[in-house]
Amino acid sequence: QRDMRRFAGSCRFVYNKALAMQKSLYEQGATKQGYAGLCKSLLGWKAEATWLAETPSQALQQTLKDLERAYSNFFAKRADFPRFKKKG
């Protein structure tokens, strides 16, 4: 149960960090990063925050896929702009 909470927190951290990066690119008028670019950034984030390495990589990659889907839905006008995740 403790590990699952840590994994959820790691996924939330990655989602929020990627969303902040995508949001700043959107506000600057630049093109958004795709899934592959976000995965490359994930490697750097794992180096900075060593506790991210304890989470299975598939869970973090799925989080990035979820953000990519949310962004696609926003640009297709099927949903609102993605929101930051909070604990709970």
PDB file of N, CA and C in Angstrom:
ATOM      1  N   GLN A   1       0.824  -1.182   0.000  1.00  0.00           N
ATOM      2  CA  GLN A   1       0.000   0.000   0.000  1.00  0.00           C
ATOM      3  C   GLN A   1       0.876   1.256   0.000  1.00  0.00           C
ATOM      4  N   ARG A   2       1.956   1.196   0.744  1.00  0.00           N
ATOM      5  CA  ARG A   2       2.877   2.341   0.796  1.00  0.00           C
ATOM      6  C   ARG A   2       3.527   2.574  -0.562  1.00  0.00           C
ATOM      7  N   ASP A   3       3.931   1.485  -1.211  1.00  0.00           N
ATOM      8  CA  ASP A   3       4.550   1.617  -2.539  1.00  0.00           C
ATOM      9  C   ASP A   3       3.571   2.202  -3.545  1.00  0.00           C
ATOM     10  N   MET A   4       2.319   1.792  -3.492  1.00  0.00           N
ATOM     11  CA  MET A   4       1.325   2.302  -4.430  1.00  0.00           C
ATOM     12  C   MET A   4       1.129   3.810  -4.246  1.00  0.00           C
ATOM     13  N   ARG A   5       1.154   4.270  -2.997  1.00  0.00           N
ATOM     14  CA  ARG A   5       1.041   5.712  -2.752  1.00  0.00           C
ATOM     15  C   ARG A   5       2.252   6.454  -3.299  1.00  0.00           C
ATOM     16  N   ARG A   6       3.438   5.857  -3.131  1.00  0.00           N
ATOM     17  CA  ARG A   6       4.646   6.488  -3.668  1.00  0.00           C
ATOM     18  C   ARG A   6       4.606   6.516  -5.191  1.00  0.00           C
ATOM     19  N   PHE A   7       4.143   5.444  -5.804  1.00  0.00           N
ATOM     20  CA  PHE A   7       4.048   5.400  -7.266  1.00  0.00           C
ATOM     21  C   PHE A   7       3.062   6.453  -7.768  1.00  0.00           C
ATOM     22  N   ALA A   8       1.939   6.590  -7.072  1.00  0.00           N
ATOM     23  CA  ALA A   8       0.951   7.599  -7.463  1.00  0.00           C
ATOM     24  C   ALA A   8       1.536   9.005  -7.335  1.00  0.00           C
ATOM     25  N   GLY A   9       2.299   9.244  -6.280  1.00  0.00           N
ATOM     26  CA  GLY A   9       2.938  10.548  -6.100  1.00  0.00           C
ATOM     27  C   GLY A   9       3.973  10.827  -7.170  1.00  0.00           C
ATOM     28  N   SER A  10       4.709   9.816  -7.572  1.00  0.00           N
ATOM     29  CA  SER A  10       5.705   9.980  -8.630  1.00  0.00           C
ATOM     30  C   SER A  10       5.032  10.282  -9.960  1.00  0.00           C
ATOM     31  N   CYS A  11       3.947   9.590 -10.229  1.00  0.00           N
ATOM     32  CA  CYS A  11       3.214   9.832 -11.476  1.00  0.00           C
ATOM     33  C   CYS A  11       2.626  11.241 -11.492  1.00  0.00           C
ATOM     34  N   ARG A  12       2.109  11.672 -10.346  1.00  0.00           N
ATOM     35  CA  ARG A  12       1.558  13.027 -10.253  1.00  0.00           C
ATOM     36  C   ARG A  12       2.658  14.062 -10.477  1.00  0.00           C
ATOM     37  N   PHE A  13       3.845  13.828  -9.905  1.00  0.00           N
ATOM     38  CA  PHE A  13       4.975  14.739 -10.081  1.00  0.00           C
ATOM     39  C   PHE A  13       5.358  14.843 -11.554  1.00  0.00           C
ATOM     40  N   VAL A  14       5.465  13.707 -12.236  1.00  0.00           N
ATOM     41  CA  VAL A  14       5.853  13.695 -13.648  1.00  0.00           C
ATOM     42  C   VAL A  14       4.789  14.377 -14.497  1.00  0.00           C
ATOM     43  N   TYR A  15       3.524  14.106 -14.226  1.00  0.00           N
ATOM     44  CA  TYR A  15       2.432  14.720 -14.980  1.00  0.00           C
ATOM     45  C   TYR A  15       2.476  16.240 -14.836  1.00  0.00           C
ATOM     46  N   ASN A  16       2.609  16.726 -13.605  1.00  0.00           N
ATOM     47  CA  ASN A  16       2.621  18.165 -13.363  1.00  0.00           C
ATOM     48  C   ASN A  16       3.848  18.833 -13.982  1.00  0.00           C
ATOM     49  N   LYS A  17       4.983  18.175 -13.912  1.00  0.00           N
ATOM     50  CA  LYS A  17       6.209  18.743 -14.480  1.00  0.00           C
ATOM     51  C   LYS A  17       6.095  18.821 -16.006  1.00  0.00           C
ATOM     52  N   ALA A  18       5.578  17.762 -16.623  1.00  0.00           N
ATOM     53  CA  ALA A  18       5.409  17.753 -18.075  1.00  0.00           C
ATOM     54  C   ALA A  18       4.348  18.764 -18.502  1.00  0.00           C
ATOM     55  N   LEU A  19       3.270  18.879 -17.735  1.00  0.00           N
ATOM     56  CA  LEU A  19       2.225  19.846 -18.061  1.00  0.00           C
ATOM     57  C   LEU A  19       2.747  21.271 -17.955  1.00  0.00           C
ATOM     58  N   ALA A  20       3.562  21.554 -16.943  1.00  0.00           N
ATOM     59  CA  ALA A  20       4.143  22.893 -16.810  1.00  0.00           C
ATOM     60  C   ALA A  20       5.038  23.207 -18.001  1.00  0.00           C
ATOM     61  N   MET A  21       5.802  22.218 -18.454  1.00  0.00           N
ATOM     62  CA  MET A  21       6.661  22.423 -19.613  1.00  0.00           C
ATOM     63  C   MET A  21       5.822  22.666 -20.871  1.00  0.00           C
ATOM     64  N   GLN A  22       4.786  21.860 -21.058  1.00  0.00           N
ATOM     65  CA  GLN A  22       3.922  22.008 -22.227  1.00  0.00           C
ATOM     66  C   GLN A  22       3.180  23.349 -22.187  1.00  0.00           C
ATOM     67  N   LYS A  23       2.753  23.747 -21.007  1.00  0.00           N
ATOM     68  CA  LYS A  23       2.023  25.005 -20.859  1.00  0.00           C
ATOM     69  C   LYS A  23       2.907  26.197 -21.197  1.00  0.00           C
ATOM     70  N   SER A  24       4.159  26.164 -20.758  1.00  0.00           N
ATOM     71  CA  SER A  24       5.062  27.274 -21.079  1.00  0.00           C
ATOM     72  C   SER A  24       5.346  27.324 -22.577  1.00  0.00           C
ATOM     73  N   LEU A  25       5.478  26.174 -23.211  1.00  0.00           N
ATOM     74  CA  LEU A  25       5.657  26.150 -24.668  1.00  0.00           C
ATOM     75  C   LEU A  25       4.425  26.699 -25.374  1.00  0.00           C
ATOM     76  N   TYR A  26       3.246  26.349 -24.895  1.00  0.00           N
ATOM     77  CA  TYR A  26       1.990  26.811 -25.490  1.00  0.00           C
ATOM     78  C   TYR A  26       1.857  28.329 -25.364  1.00  0.00           C
ATOM     79  N   GLU A  27       2.223  28.874 -24.199  1.00  0.00           N
ATOM     80  CA  GLU A  27       2.124  30.311 -23.976  1.00  0.00           C
ATOM     81  C   GLU A  27       3.128  31.086 -24.811  1.00  0.00           C
ATOM     82  N   GLN A  28       4.275  30.474 -25.122  1.00  0.00           N
ATOM     83  CA  GLN A  28       5.283  31.119 -25.964  1.00  0.00           C
ATOM     84  C   GLN A  28       4.935  31.004 -27.441  1.00  0.00           C
ATOM     85  N   GLY A  29       3.943  30.195 -27.765  1.00  0.00           N
ATOM     86  CA  GLY A  29       3.549  30.019 -29.157  1.00  0.00           C
ATOM     87  C   GLY A  29       4.348  28.950 -29.877  1.00  0.00           C
ATOM     88  N   ALA A  30       5.166  28.221 -29.149  1.00  0.00           N
ATOM     89  CA  ALA A  30       5.971  27.153 -29.754  1.00  0.00           C
ATOM     90  C   ALA A  30       5.121  25.888 -29.880  1.00  0.00           C
ATOM     91  N   THR A  31       5.601  24.961 -30.684  1.00  0.00           N
ATOM     92  CA  THR A  31       4.875  23.702 -30.839  1.00  0.00           C
ATOM     93  C   THR A  31       5.091  22.837 -29.600  1.00  0.00           C
ATOM     94  N   LYS A  32       4.088  22.032 -29.316  1.00  0.00           N
ATOM     95  CA  LYS A  32       4.169  21.180 -28.134  1.00  0.00           C
ATOM     96  C   LYS A  32       5.136  20.033 -28.375  1.00  0.00           C
ATOM     97  N   GLN A  33       5.653  19.496 -27.299  1.00  0.00           N
ATOM     98  CA  GLN A  33       6.537  18.338 -27.402  1.00  0.00           C
ATOM     99  C   GLN A  33       5.684  17.089 -27.508  1.00  0.00           C
ATOM    100  N   GLY A  34       6.103  16.168 -28.320  1.00  0.00           N
ATOM    101  CA  GLY A  34       5.398  14.911 -28.443  1.00  0.00           C
ATOM    102  C   GLY A  34       5.784  13.947 -27.343  1.00  0.00           C
ATOM    103  N   TYR A  35       5.217  12.756 -27.429  1.00  0.00           N
ATOM    104  CA  TYR A  35       5.468  11.736 -26.411  1.00  0.00           C
ATOM    105  C   TYR A  35       6.948  11.374 -26.353  1.00  0.00           C
ATOM    106  N   ALA A  36       7.591  11.238 -27.506  1.00  0.00           N
ATOM    107  CA  ALA A  36       9.009  10.858 -27.535  1.00  0.00           C
ATOM    108  C   ALA A  36       9.876  11.927 -26.870  1.00  0.00           C
ATOM    109  N   GLY A  37       9.575  13.189 -27.114  1.00  0.00           N
ATOM    110  CA  GLY A  37      10.327  14.267 -26.477  1.00  0.00           C
ATOM    111  C   GLY A  37      10.135  14.294 -24.977  1.00  0.00           C
ATOM    112  N   LEU A  38       8.920  13.999 -24.540  1.00  0.00           N
ATOM    113  CA  LEU A  38       8.658  13.959 -23.100  1.00  0.00           C
ATOM    114  C   LEU A  38       9.393  12.802 -22.442  1.00  0.00           C
ATOM    115  N   CYS A  39       9.495  11.671 -23.149  1.00  0.00           N
ATOM    116  CA  CYS A  39      10.228  10.523 -22.597  1.00  0.00           C
ATOM    117  C   CYS A  39      11.712  10.848 -22.438  1.00  0.00           C
ATOM    118  N   LYS A  40      12.262  11.631 -23.369  1.00  0.00           N
ATOM    119  CA  LYS A  40      13.660  12.043 -23.237  1.00  0.00           C
ATOM    120  C   LYS A  40      13.829  12.957 -22.024  1.00  0.00           C
ATOM    121  N   SER A  41      12.855  13.819 -21.792  1.00  0.00           N
ATOM    122  CA  SER A  41      12.904  14.697 -20.624  1.00  0.00           C
ATOM    123  C   SER A  41      12.791  13.892 -19.340  1.00  0.00           C
ATOM    124  N   LEU A  42      12.022  12.808 -19.395  1.00  0.00           N
ATOM    125  CA  LEU A  42      11.836  11.959 -18.223  1.00  0.00           C
ATOM    126  C   LEU A  42      13.169  11.391 -17.737  1.00  0.00           C
ATOM    127  N   LEU A  43      14.049  11.062 -18.663  1.00  0.00           N
ATOM    128  CA  LEU A  43      15.370  10.555 -18.267  1.00  0.00           C
ATOM    129  C   LEU A  43      16.142  11.595 -17.463  1.00  0.00           C
ATOM    130  N   GLY A  44      16.055  12.847 -17.877  1.00  0.00           N
ATOM    131  CA  GLY A  44      16.709  13.919 -17.140  1.00  0.00           C
ATOM    132  C   GLY A  44      16.091  14.133 -15.771  1.00  0.00           C
ATOM    133  N   TRP A  45      14.774  14.024 -15.696  1.00  0.00           N
ATOM    134  CA  TRP A  45      14.090  14.206 -14.414  1.00  0.00           C
ATOM    135  C   TRP A  45      14.460  13.091 -13.444  1.00  0.00           C
ATOM    136  N   LYS A  46      14.641  11.878 -13.977  1.00  0.00           N
ATOM    137  CA  LYS A  46      15.042  10.762 -13.115  1.00  0.00           C
ATOM    138  C   LYS A  46      16.447  10.978 -12.562  1.00  0.00           C
ATOM    139  N   ALA A  47      17.310  11.635 -13.350  1.00  0.00           N
ATOM    140  CA  ALA A  47      18.662  11.913 -12.884  1.00  0.00           C
ATOM    141  C   ALA A  47      18.638  12.980 -11.778  1.00  0.00           C
ATOM    142  N   GLU A  48      17.748  13.972 -11.920  1.00  0.00           N
ATOM    143  CA  GLU A  48      17.649  15.033 -10.920  1.00  0.00           C
ATOM    144  C   GLU A  48      17.024  14.522  -9.623  1.00  0.00           C
ATOM    145  N   ALA A  49      15.906  13.831  -9.749  1.00  0.00           N
ATOM    146  CA  ALA A  49      15.186  13.319  -8.581  1.00  0.00           C
ATOM    147  C   ALA A  49      15.365  11.805  -8.552  1.00  0.00           C
ATOM    148  N   THR A  50      16.313  11.345  -7.776  1.00  0.00           N
ATOM    149  CA  THR A  50      16.650   9.920  -7.779  1.00  0.00           C
ATOM    150  C   THR A  50      15.511   9.047  -7.276  1.00  0.00           C
ATOM    151  N   TRP A  51      14.589   9.604  -6.501  1.00  0.00           N
ATOM    152  CA  TRP A  51      13.470   8.824  -5.999  1.00  0.00           C
ATOM    153  C   TRP A  51      12.509   8.419  -7.110  1.00  0.00           C
ATOM    154  N   LEU A  52      12.570   9.082  -8.270  1.00  0.00           N
ATOM    155  CA  LEU A  52      11.729   8.682  -9.400  1.00  0.00           C
ATOM    156  C   LEU A  52      12.157   7.327  -9.956  1.00  0.00           C
ATOM    157  N   ALA A  53      13.414   6.970  -9.771  1.00  0.00           N
ATOM    158  CA  ALA A  53      13.911   5.701 -10.293  1.00  0.00           C
ATOM    159  C   ALA A  53      13.305   4.510  -9.557  1.00  0.00           C
ATOM    160  N   GLU A  54      12.742   4.729  -8.370  1.00  0.00           N
ATOM    161  CA  GLU A  54      12.116   3.652  -7.614  1.00  0.00           C
ATOM    162  C   GLU A  54      10.758   3.256  -8.192  1.00  0.00           C
ATOM    163  N   THR A  55      10.158   4.136  -8.996  1.00  0.00           N
ATOM    164  CA  THR A  55       8.861   3.867  -9.609  1.00  0.00           C
ATOM    165  C   THR A  55       9.074   3.121 -10.922  1.00  0.00           C
ATOM    166  N   PRO A  56       8.241   2.129 -11.212  1.00  0.00           N
ATOM    167  CA  PRO A  56       8.378   1.430 -12.502  1.00  0.00           C
ATOM    168  C   PRO A  56       8.249   2.403 -13.672  1.00  0.00           C
ATOM    169  N   SER A  57       9.114   2.251 -14.643  1.00  0.00           N
ATOM    170  CA  SER A  57       9.137   3.189 -15.761  1.00  0.00           C
ATOM    171  C   SER A  57       7.859   3.153 -16.576  1.00  0.00           C
ATOM    172  N   GLN A  58       7.192   2.001 -16.620  1.00  0.00           N
ATOM    173  CA  GLN A  58       5.965   1.894 -17.399  1.00  0.00           C
ATOM    174  C   GLN A  58       4.865   2.806 -16.838  1.00  0.00           C
ATOM    175  N   ALA A  59       4.814   2.948 -15.527  1.00  0.00           N
ATOM    176  CA  ALA A  59       3.809   3.817 -14.913  1.00  0.00           C
ATOM    177  C   ALA A  59       4.070   5.273 -15.277  1.00  0.00           C
ATOM    178  N   LEU A  60       5.326   5.674 -15.263  1.00  0.00           N
ATOM    179  CA  LEU A  60       5.661   7.059 -15.610  1.00  0.00           C
ATOM    180  C   LEU A  60       5.429   7.318 -17.098  1.00  0.00           C
ATOM    181  N   GLN A  61       5.739   6.340 -17.939  1.00  0.00           N
ATOM    182  CA  GLN A  61       5.500   6.498 -19.373  1.00  0.00           C
ATOM    183  C   GLN A  61       4.011   6.565 -19.672  1.00  0.00           C
ATOM    184  N   GLN A  62       3.214   5.786 -18.953  1.00  0.00           N
ATOM    185  CA  GLN A  62       1.765   5.843 -19.157  1.00  0.00           C
ATOM    186  C   GLN A  62       1.220   7.210 -18.748  1.00  0.00           C
ATOM    187  N   THR A  63       1.813   7.805 -17.730  1.00  0.00           N
ATOM    188  CA  THR A  63       1.411   9.144 -17.312  1.00  0.00           C
ATOM    189  C   THR A  63       1.658  10.147 -18.427  1.00  0.00           C
ATOM    190  N   LEU A  64       2.791  10.017 -19.105  1.00  0.00           N
ATOM    191  CA  LEU A  64       3.083  10.912 -20.221  1.00  0.00           C
ATOM    192  C   LEU A  64       2.128  10.668 -21.386  1.00  0.00           C
ATOM    193  N   LYS A  65       1.741   9.419 -21.608  1.00  0.00           N
ATOM    194  CA  LYS A  65       0.756   9.113 -22.658  1.00  0.00           C
ATOM    195  C   LYS A  65      -0.601   9.725 -22.312  1.00  0.00           C
ATOM    196  N   ASP A  66      -0.957   9.693 -21.032  1.00  0.00           N
ATOM    197  CA  ASP A  66      -2.221  10.291 -20.599  1.00  0.00           C
ATOM    198  C   ASP A  66      -2.218  11.796 -20.842  1.00  0.00           C
ATOM    199  N   LEU A  67      -1.106  12.442 -20.561  1.00  0.00           N
ATOM    200  CA  LEU A  67      -0.998  13.881 -20.813  1.00  0.00           C
ATOM    201  C   LEU A  67      -1.069  14.164 -22.307  1.00  0.00           C
ATOM    202  N   GLU A  68      -0.425  13.351 -23.110  1.00  0.00           N
ATOM    203  CA  GLU A  68      -0.465  13.523 -24.563  1.00  0.00           C
ATOM    204  C   GLU A  68      -1.906  13.412 -25.071  1.00  0.00           C
ATOM    205  N   ARG A  69      -2.662  12.449 -24.532  1.00  0.00           N
ATOM    206  CA  ARG A  69      -4.060  12.278 -24.928  1.00  0.00           C
ATOM    207  C   ARG A  69      -4.895  13.478 -24.492  1.00  0.00           C
ATOM    208  N   ALA A  70      -4.632  14.002 -23.295  1.00  0.00           N
ATOM    209  CA  ALA A  70      -5.361  15.172 -22.810  1.00  0.00           C
ATOM    210  C   ALA A  70      -5.076  16.384 -23.690  1.00  0.00           C
ATOM    211  N   TYR A  71      -3.837  16.534 -24.115  1.00  0.00           N
ATOM    212  CA  TYR A  71      -3.489  17.650 -24.995  1.00  0.00           C
ATOM    213  C   TYR A  71      -4.156  17.488 -26.356  1.00  0.00           C
ATOM    214  N   SER A  72      -4.176  16.284 -26.887  1.00  0.00           N
ATOM    215  CA  SER A  72      -4.829  16.035 -28.176  1.00  0.00           C
ATOM    216  C   SER A  72      -6.319  16.341 -28.099  1.00  0.00           C
ATOM    217  N   ASN A  73      -6.953  15.946 -27.001  1.00  0.00           N
ATOM    218  CA  ASN A  73      -8.372  16.239 -26.824  1.00  0.00           C
ATOM    219  C   ASN A  73      -8.621  17.736 -26.723  1.00  0.00           C
ATOM    220  N   PHE A  74      -7.700  18.477 -26.101  1.00  0.00           N
ATOM    221  CA  PHE A  74      -7.852  19.929 -25.994  1.00  0.00           C
ATOM    222  C   PHE A  74      -7.773  20.578 -27.369  1.00  0.00           C
ATOM    223  N   PHE A  75      -6.794  20.195 -28.169  1.00  0.00           N
ATOM    224  CA  PHE A  75      -6.638  20.815 -29.482  1.00  0.00           C
ATOM    225  C   PHE A  75      -7.727  20.370 -30.459  1.00  0.00           C
ATOM    226  N   ALA A  76      -8.355  19.232 -30.208  1.00  0.00           N
ATOM    227  CA  ALA A  76      -9.479  18.778 -31.035  1.00  0.00           C
ATOM    228  C   ALA A  76     -10.807  19.331 -30.509  1.00  0.00           C
ATOM    229  N   LYS A  77     -10.736  20.174 -29.484  1.00  0.00           N
ATOM    230  CA  LYS A  77     -11.893  20.827 -28.870  1.00  0.00           C
ATOM    231  C   LYS A  77     -12.894  19.826 -28.282  1.00  0.00           C
ATOM    232  N   ARG A  78     -12.369  18.708 -27.769  1.00  0.00           N
ATOM    233  CA  ARG A  78     -13.206  17.722 -27.093  1.00  0.00           C
ATOM    234  C   ARG A  78     -13.140  17.872 -25.579  1.00  0.00           C
ATOM    235  N   ALA A  79     -12.198  18.672 -25.081  1.00  0.00           N
ATOM    236  CA  ALA A  79     -12.022  18.820 -23.637  1.00  0.00           C
ATOM    237  C   ALA A  79     -11.390  20.173 -23.341  1.00  0.00           C
ATOM    238  N   ASP A  80     -11.393  20.535 -22.067  1.00  0.00           N
ATOM    239  CA  ASP A  80     -10.737  21.764 -21.619  1.00  0.00           C
ATOM    240  C   ASP A  80      -9.233  21.537 -21.544  1.00  0.00           C
ATOM    241  N   PHE A  81      -8.526  22.631 -21.286  1.00  0.00           N
ATOM    242  CA  PHE A  81      -7.071  22.536 -21.142  1.00  0.00           C
ATOM    243  C   PHE A  81      -6.761  21.640 -19.947  1.00  0.00           C
ATOM    244  N   PRO A  82      -5.762  20.779 -20.068  1.00  0.00           N
ATOM    245  CA  PRO A  82      -5.416  19.860 -18.952  1.00  0.00           C
ATOM    246  C   PRO A  82      -5.078  20.640 -17.678  1.00  0.00           C
ATOM    247  N   ARG A  83      -5.467  20.070 -16.547  1.00  0.00           N
ATOM    248  CA  ARG A  83      -5.228  20.699 -15.253  1.00  0.00           C
ATOM    249  C   ARG A  83      -4.131  19.960 -14.504  1.00  0.00           C
ATOM    250  N   PHE A  84      -3.510  20.683 -13.582  1.00  0.00           N
ATOM    251  CA  PHE A  84      -2.507  20.070 -12.733  1.00  0.00           C
ATOM    252  C   PHE A  84      -3.187  19.112 -11.753  1.00  0.00           C
ATOM    253  N   LYS A  85      -2.512  18.012 -11.448  1.00  0.00           N
ATOM    254  CA  LYS A  85      -3.033  17.019 -10.509  1.00  0.00           C
ATOM    255  C   LYS A  85      -2.629  17.414  -9.100  1.00  0.00           C
ATOM    256  N   LYS A  86      -3.505  17.151  -8.156  1.00  0.00           N
ATOM    257  CA  LYS A  86      -3.183  17.420  -6.759  1.00  0.00           C
ATOM    258  C   LYS A  86      -3.352  16.145  -5.948  1.00  0.00           C
ATOM    259  N   LYS A  87      -2.737  16.134  -4.800  1.00  0.00           N
ATOM    260  CA  LYS A  87      -2.783  14.949  -3.947  1.00  0.00           C
ATOM    261  C   LYS A  87      -4.207  14.693  -3.484  1.00  0.00           C
ATOM    262  N   GLY A  88      -4.599  13.446  -3.530  1.00  0.00           N
ATOM    263  CA  GLY A  88      -5.936  13.073  -3.072  1.00  0.00           C
ATOM    264  C   GLY A  88      -6.862  12.872  -4.216  1.00  0.00           C
TER     265      GLY A  88
END
